């Protein structure tokens, strides 16, 4: 290269640009083309794939057993009572009966479902201190927790913030009627419901010789009935910030209607395979007011498959798109064939 | 440097005293230092930042940044804006700094040129910038004039000095300047040092051809005129040295005054982009308002009740105020529809394209060692939209080299290259030029290809001898013989130089002249002819003659001139010879050669004596001298005998006709704007195939008055109309006259005209045509013509013509030129191109692109311009698409989150989306994409049309992109929404938590836009692969890093998404959602693209997808080159000559002679030739030259 150009000017370097493929814009390149065969084949393959996928998803989704009970309507008395915040310390219990027509086999999950609860509101989402929840001693005054950061007297809230303050605090028990008169409480698991990373990384209790001293100097959030270190007195590994119910609540939902996992069925005794068909009752200690903001509370029992719970939307969406794509494949093939004469030279 | 920047109040008059620095200093005239740079080290940061924040976009982003600092409305962290903003500001600042550095360098280079200044009685070397007003400086031959000088004295007699003003006005012939007589005696330094004259003159202005002032010296007043001035930018020629007094320096010089402020050029895409960005802002505000209203309603209906869990902020007391705050919050999160990275990406792409231009080997001129250079990096895509090219002639289309190419002697044509069989052949590599080594006086650079002419000379053909004798005698060239046999010709016109040089090589060597004799070395034998008279050239006569007495005593008149004139003045005999010669002339003219006819006439002694007597009487300066002289000349130049004809090639730059042909095929209209004469310009028009004999008609407008010009233009239009009507276009005369009020309609009518027309317009007519009331008429007429040539135009007129087209045609214009006279048009046009590698650099400095050959224009436009446009359009389409897809998701989400301005994505994703995840693939496409190869874009000039018609990115395309973006955003939000709303994970936990949703949407967005860029990229180089796959990889890498435990433990409040990526992306449902979203977003696009391609393919698609046989086009191309013009009947006469030199020679003023010899002529040449010169020049410039009226349309 250099030799060629340096005939005239040996001393001064040639100003001639390099003859590299990059500089001359001659890099080897793949030039994909939208040719008829590739387009048609992609349409048909993708369409068929979507169809099959959709049908599978629908079939699986339909195999899921699920029952939903709206208890904020059924427990109307309690709802009314809770609307007035001055009654916060009055206990209100409510029972909801229901019947399972079929067995729910396999893992059975119990969810509470809230409607019209805006966990995704910007100020709500921000209103937490992850450092505090990590057990660090932070000045929550500077965090986003306001107005649920400190009491007027200066004691800080633990945990702080609107999310923690509004934690779902109904307690629900499930009873199974062995016969019309004897009901046994169904054993439910309250831990192991949250993400491993949340339980082990994101949430840590403050360290001290015991939990209550770790929370010394702080108080419970205003709407809580008991402080954080009493959330689960039975299980040390499920208490304070690492309480599963708390962790799950703190994982805010994307939409105003959502379900959070509350309990899992413990496969013991007659429930080893799941819930048998029969009569059941939820015993609810009703604490969480929703009617004031036109919210609703539901309880959900559900089994799951590999694609999660009852999720018909995905299956239907796949089926419909698959069908449309195959149809579109036929239409463009038809258009192509019909008008091909005009563009014969266009074939490659 | 600081001195340069000083500002002064406008001057009323200028007083300059020679050799008196103190005296002159009190006026504080500008120094000779020029400054084009903008910053220095201290001012750079503040000034540059100030300039950058004048950009609306930057200010807007600053405003956003401030908004984000208000906690109540800050929906995003401040760093989402500040990171890109700082990035953009830094990149721009670095670019500006580099640009300015080069300006500093070039300023320094000019300012540090050396000149010799007379200080305290001695000549001292000084830098240009230290030259002051009032200094006397010495210039040497071939040096640039450092400032505007009053010429005092020179090495030549009478204080004459020759200058070349090509830099200033583009005229290439040499000009004479003379010092006023009193100062021309100040030859030596001691006298000059005592010179203390004072000049009082006009203040600095930009009129190149006017100067008025007075010199006061020794209690005498001397009038000064432009004839005494040497202007900065001129070059001293043929003069050993001269002294001048600096009158104007630096920025006050006429050159600098003429080079107006550099206007900041914007491309049409820029303007469109700004409009669109404004629209988008409007759209943004609309969305903000909708969402704010939504927020107010929501807060009123739901939020107010929800206060138990989420009380309003302290400052918020009503739903309405909350809505107001939410408006600003949404403005912040939706601002990504116009991301700040748009501007910086556009700049980066343009910079990339500029580098490709700089690197292009095919635009590198090996002879001059100059690569092409994109001096402005912001105009590239406009190169793909050019509709009008305005070209200078001299130095741009032509090389300004005249070559004696052919001649016809006694009915035989010489000069064709013949092959063995005697057929005309193309000039090949192997053809050997004629060997002139036998002639010691021959000019080694002269080339001639036809040996038969030399044989004819050597065989003693008397006609041939007489032919060359004429060439060696009849001219106004001066010779200089520095040493024996080393001849230098000082030719005032390059044509004459070529002719005399030809004669010299064919052994008729013009050796020397005195005012009364000419010595010619004829075939080795020195012959001295007595020069009796020079019948000078002028524009009306179009011929010049000399009357010489041959050594044997016979008096003979030799004449050369335009065929149209001379052929009428021949003896009526020899019809056959006349016919043959005429045929030859036509042939030469058809080839675009400049022809002259040569003739002679023997004069009787008695007749001559009588005539000379009359001449002497007539030449006494008085009223009507011109006419009397003309009549006498007319009388003697009659009944001449035809000798032959010469054909001079005004050598075109390489590949000019081909380039013009291809550009014309690409639907680009080329206008030639030249300061040269009409004949020359027309001639070049033919030789570069702009004008062809196939043209229906060439209109020539030479009117001197408004009415004449209007009439001529009207006639031209009518003719075009008539013919188009007769061709069946069916526009009635009434119709077009009625519509003449609405210019646009008439233009469209005119544009539909059949047949090819060309328009040639003269400078003085153009002056009228450009007046406000006629400019539209002119424009209509000109635009209906295929080729337009404007000759004798001033630099200002060039700019006006460009401005006219720019203003009314809304088309992209490109001006190309090489000289300082083209600067104004280069600056005016959308794109200015300078021809570099020549001596002058003014044009290059003012230009946006520079290269050294006109033919590179073809590659610049058809390859680089086209690609740039394509890439930029594709880039913009994709960019708007991807940002709408990205941002509009927030809008839909607003309906589900209480219009609270909650973002869908993690704030880091928002920060990085535009600058990391999606920037590089689209940049790679914007820099490297090619739809068709470069060869194809040259082969199919039609591929250039989409750019001119603005098809690839316009408002419609923009809306399509936006629609696609919104469509994508809808699917991007609602498919995951549908899936997530009630779904659970495969371990039973909730799926629809906010963070998982954010990760899912973000991931599917990144995948969809990556697939889309994959579809858009038509040219996957390794870099594209790397960027596209790399972006995806980087996305996942950053995602997992951001969601990692380590970062969270360090900054728990910042990296809240800990563990999210692993948990969410492990879900099959999530991947099914992403897949479905991708398929549904992409497949319709594929379908539409395919159908468009299938049913309505663009030419580029066709070219890309098929291998068309191109034989047809090739042959067409070749035909075009070879078309013979046997039928041509137009004159090939063109001669760049200025009158007045004959008189100058006869007066002997320009010859170095002994005082004795000189005195003997003094009596004779009483008439002041300088006066004549000045009058002629004045006549030209005031447009009163009578030559114009006599011109007929070229084609009869």
CSV table of N, CA and C in Angstrom, one decimal, chain B residues 154 174 260 286 295 312 336 423 441 612 652 658 705 725 835 842 907 959 1000 1014 1072 1074 1151 1176:
chain,number,residue,atom,x,y,z
B,154,UNK,N,7.4,50.0,-8.7
B,154,UNK,CA,7.7,48.6,-9.0
B,154,UNK,C,8.9,48.4,-9.8
B,174,UNK,N,-4.4,38.4,-16.6
B,174,UNK,CA,-3.6,39.2,-15.7
B,174,UNK,C,-4.1,40.7,-15.9
B,260,UNK,N,-18.5,37.6,3.7
B,260,UNK,CA,-19.5,37.9,4.8
B,260,UNK,C,-19.4,36.8,5.9
B,286,UNK,N,-50.2,17.5,25.3
B,286,UNK,CA,-51.5,17.0,25.2
B,286,UNK,C,-51.6,15.8,26.2
B,295,UNK,N,-55.6,12.5,36.5
B,295,UNK,CA,-55.1,12.5,37.9
B,295,UNK,C,-56.0,13.3,38.8
B,312,UNK,N,-52.4,12.8,51.0
B,312,UNK,CA,-51.8,13.7,50.0
B,312,UNK,C,-50.6,14.4,50.6
B,336,UNK,N,-39.0,11.4,27.2
B,336,UNK,CA,-38.1,10.5,26.4
B,336,UNK,C,-38.6,10.3,25.0
B,423,UNK,N,-7.9,6.2,-39.6
B,423,UNK,CA,-9.1,6.6,-39.0
B,423,UNK,C,-8.9,7.4,-37.7
B,441,UNK,N,14.4,25.6,-28.9
B,441,UNK,CA,13.6,26.6,-28.3
B,441,UNK,C,12.2,26.1,-27.9
B,612,UNK,N,-2.1,55.1,-42.5
B,612,UNK,CA,-1.4,55.4,-41.3
B,612,UNK,C,-1.5,56.8,-40.9
B,652,UNK,N,-10.9,20.8,-20.1
B,652,UNK,CA,-11.9,20.5,-19.0
B,652,UNK,C,-11.2,19.7,-18.0
B,658,UNK,N,-19.0,13.5,-18.4
B,658,UNK,CA,-19.6,12.3,-17.9
B,658,UNK,C,-20.3,12.7,-16.6
B,705,UNK,N,-31.7,46.8,-21.0
B,705,UNK,CA,-32.6,47.6,-20.2
B,705,UNK,C,-33.7,46.6,-19.6
B,725,UNK,N,-47.3,23.4,-26.9
B,725,UNK,CA,-48.7,23.3,-27.3
B,725,UNK,C,-48.8,22.5,-28.6
B,835,UNK,N,-13.3,23.6,-4.7
B,835,UNK,CA,-12.3,22.8,-5.4
B,835,UNK,C,-10.9,23.1,-4.8
B,842,UNK,N,-9.5,30.4,-0.7
B,842,UNK,CA,-10.6,31.2,-0.2
B,842,UNK,C,-11.9,30.3,-0.3
B,907,UNK,N,-35.8,3.1,37.0
B,907,UNK,CA,-35.2,4.4,36.5
B,907,UNK,C,-33.8,4.2,35.8
B,959,UNK,N,-45.3,10.0,10.8
B,959,UNK,CA,-46.5,9.5,11.4
B,959,UNK,C,-46.6,8.0,11.4
B,1000,UNK,N,-40.3,-7.4,32.9
B,1000,UNK,CA,-40.9,-8.1,31.7
B,1000,UNK,C,-41.1,-7.1,30.6
B,1014,UNK,N,-33.0,-5.1,13.6
B,1014,UNK,CA,-32.5,-6.2,12.7
B,1014,UNK,C,-33.2,-6.2,11.4
B,1072,UNK,N,-42.9,-16.6,27.8
B,1072,UNK,CA,-44.0,-16.7,26.8
B,1072,UNK,C,-44.6,-15.3,26.5
B,1074,UNK,N,-43.0,-12.5,26.7
B,1074,UNK,CA,-42.1,-11.7,25.8
B,1074,UNK,C,-42.1,-12.2,24.4
B,1151,UNK,N,7.8,47.9,-21.6
B,1151,UNK,CA,9.1,47.2,-22.0
B,1151,UNK,C,10.2,47.9,-21.3
B,1176,UNK,N,-12.4,51.3,-20.9
B,1176,UNK,CA,-13.0,50.0,-21.3
B,1176,UNK,C,-13.5,49.2,-20.2
